[in-house]
Amino acid sequence: MLFEFVEKFADHVGMLGVILTLVAYLLISTNKVTANNLTYVWLNIVGAVLLLFSLFFHWNFPSVIIEVAWISISFIGLHRTVKIKKQSIVETVMQAQATGVPVLE
C-alpha cells in the first residue's frame, strides 16, 4: 500500500518534471528567454531531476541516461551563465570607475 502511494507520487513528480521541461523549451522557442537565462537553466535542471526521480520507480535505462545527460549539460550551462553574469558585473564596475562614476564597494 505504501509503495503504491509512493509510486503514484512518483508519477505526479515525473509529470511536473515534464511540464517544467516543456515550459523551458517553449520559453526558448518563443524567444522569451535566452540559453544563458537562469530561469531557463533552472527549469531544465529541476525538470530533469524530477523526471529522474520518477524513473527510479518506473525503471527505463535509456531514459535515465538522457536525464543524467540533461542534468549534466544543464549544470554546465548554469556554470557558464553565472560566469557570464559575474564578468558582466565586473566589466560594468570597471567602466563606471574609468568614467569617474562613483561605485559602491
Short mmCIF file of C-alpha atoms in Angstrom, two decimals:
data_model
loop_
_atom_site.label_atom_id
_atom_site.label_comp_id
_atom_site.label_asym_id
_atom_site.label_seq_id
_atom_site.Cartn_x
_atom_site.Cartn_y
_atom_site.Cartn_z
CA MET A 1 0.00 0.00 0.00
CA LEU A 2 2.77 2.45 0.88
CA PHE A 3 4.69 1.50 -2.24
CA GLU A 4 1.59 2.14 -4.37
CA PHE A 5 1.27 5.61 -2.84
CA VAL A 6 4.95 6.38 -3.45
CA GLU A 7 4.69 5.02 -6.99
CA LYS A 8 1.69 7.26 -7.72
CA PHE A 9 3.50 10.20 -6.09
CA ALA A 10 6.49 9.49 -8.36
CA ASP A 11 4.16 9.66 -11.38
CA HIS A 12 2.99 13.12 -10.32
CA VAL A 13 6.54 14.26 -9.67
CA GLY A 14 7.54 13.00 -13.12
CA MET A 15 4.62 14.85 -14.74
CA LEU A 16 5.72 18.06 -13.02
CA GLY A 17 9.19 17.43 -14.45
CA VAL A 18 7.70 17.06 -17.92
CA ILE A 19 5.78 20.32 -17.52
CA LEU A 20 8.86 22.24 -16.35
CA THR A 21 10.99 20.87 -19.19
CA LEU A 22 8.32 21.73 -21.76
CA VAL A 23 7.89 25.23 -20.32
CA ALA A 24 11.66 25.75 -20.66
CA TYR A 25 11.51 24.58 -24.28
CA LEU A 26 8.50 26.80 -25.00
CA LEU A 27 10.22 29.85 -23.47
CA ILE A 28 13.37 29.40 -25.52
CA SER A 29 11.48 28.51 -28.71
CA THR A 30 9.38 31.68 -28.47
CA ASN A 31 12.42 33.85 -27.64
CA LYS A 32 11.03 34.74 -24.20
CA VAL A 33 14.37 33.72 -22.68
CA THR A 34 17.87 33.02 -23.92
CA ALA A 35 20.01 29.97 -23.24
CA ASN A 36 22.01 31.90 -20.63
CA ASN A 37 18.91 32.92 -18.67
CA LEU A 38 18.88 31.48 -15.14
CA THR A 39 15.15 30.73 -15.33
CA TYR A 40 15.68 28.59 -18.42
CA VAL A 41 18.64 26.76 -16.89
CA TRP A 42 16.88 26.04 -13.59
CA LEU A 43 13.69 24.88 -15.33
CA ASN A 44 15.81 22.34 -17.21
CA ILE A 45 17.69 21.18 -14.11
CA VAL A 46 14.63 20.84 -11.87
CA GLY A 47 12.54 19.26 -14.65
CA ALA A 48 15.20 16.65 -15.37
CA VAL A 49 15.75 15.87 -11.68
CA LEU A 50 12.02 15.35 -11.16
CA LEU A 51 11.83 13.09 -14.21
CA LEU A 52 14.85 11.15 -12.96
CA PHE A 53 13.15 10.69 -9.58
CA SER A 54 10.10 9.16 -11.27
CA LEU A 55 12.34 6.81 -13.27
CA PHE A 56 13.56 5.16 -10.08
CA PHE A 57 10.01 3.80 -9.67
CA HIS A 58 9.40 3.09 -13.36
CA TRP A 59 12.85 1.98 -14.49
CA ASN A 60 13.84 2.72 -18.06
CA PHE A 61 17.61 2.74 -18.55
CA PRO A 62 17.73 4.82 -21.77
CA SER A 63 15.52 7.46 -20.13
CA VAL A 64 17.80 7.53 -17.08
CA ILE A 65 20.79 8.10 -19.37
CA ILE A 66 19.15 11.03 -21.14
CA GLU A 67 18.03 12.63 -17.87
CA VAL A 68 21.51 12.32 -16.34
CA ALA A 69 22.95 13.86 -19.52
CA TRP A 70 20.31 16.61 -19.44
CA ILE A 71 21.15 17.44 -15.81
CA SER A 72 24.91 17.41 -16.52
CA ILE A 73 24.59 19.66 -19.56
CA SER A 74 22.27 21.99 -17.64
CA PHE A 75 24.82 22.33 -14.85
CA ILE A 76 27.46 23.20 -17.46
CA GLY A 77 25.04 25.85 -18.73
CA LEU A 78 24.45 27.10 -15.18
CA HIS A 79 28.19 27.45 -14.59
CA ARG A 80 28.59 29.30 -17.89
CA THR A 81 25.64 31.60 -17.18
CA VAL A 82 26.86 32.53 -13.71
CA LYS A 83 30.36 33.15 -15.08
CA ILE A 84 29.00 35.43 -17.83
CA LYS A 85 26.86 37.37 -15.34
CA LYS A 86 29.83 37.85 -12.99
CA GLN A 87 32.00 39.05 -15.89
CA SER A 88 29.31 41.50 -16.92
CA ILE A 89 29.11 42.95 -13.41
CA VAL A 90 32.90 43.31 -13.19
CA GLU A 91 33.05 45.00 -16.61
CA THR A 92 30.25 47.41 -15.66
CA VAL A 93 32.01 48.38 -12.43
CA MET A 94 35.32 48.85 -14.24
CA GLN A 95 33.68 51.04 -16.90
CA ALA A 96 31.97 53.10 -14.21
CA GLN A 97 35.25 53.59 -12.35
CA ALA A 98 37.04 54.55 -15.58
CA THR A 99 34.47 57.26 -16.31
CA GLY A 100 34.60 58.62 -12.77
CA VAL A 101 31.17 57.40 -11.74
CA PRO A 102 31.15 56.66 -8.01
CA VAL A 103 30.85 52.94 -7.30
CA LEU A 104 29.83 51.33 -4.03
CA GLU A 105 32.43 48.88 -2.83
#
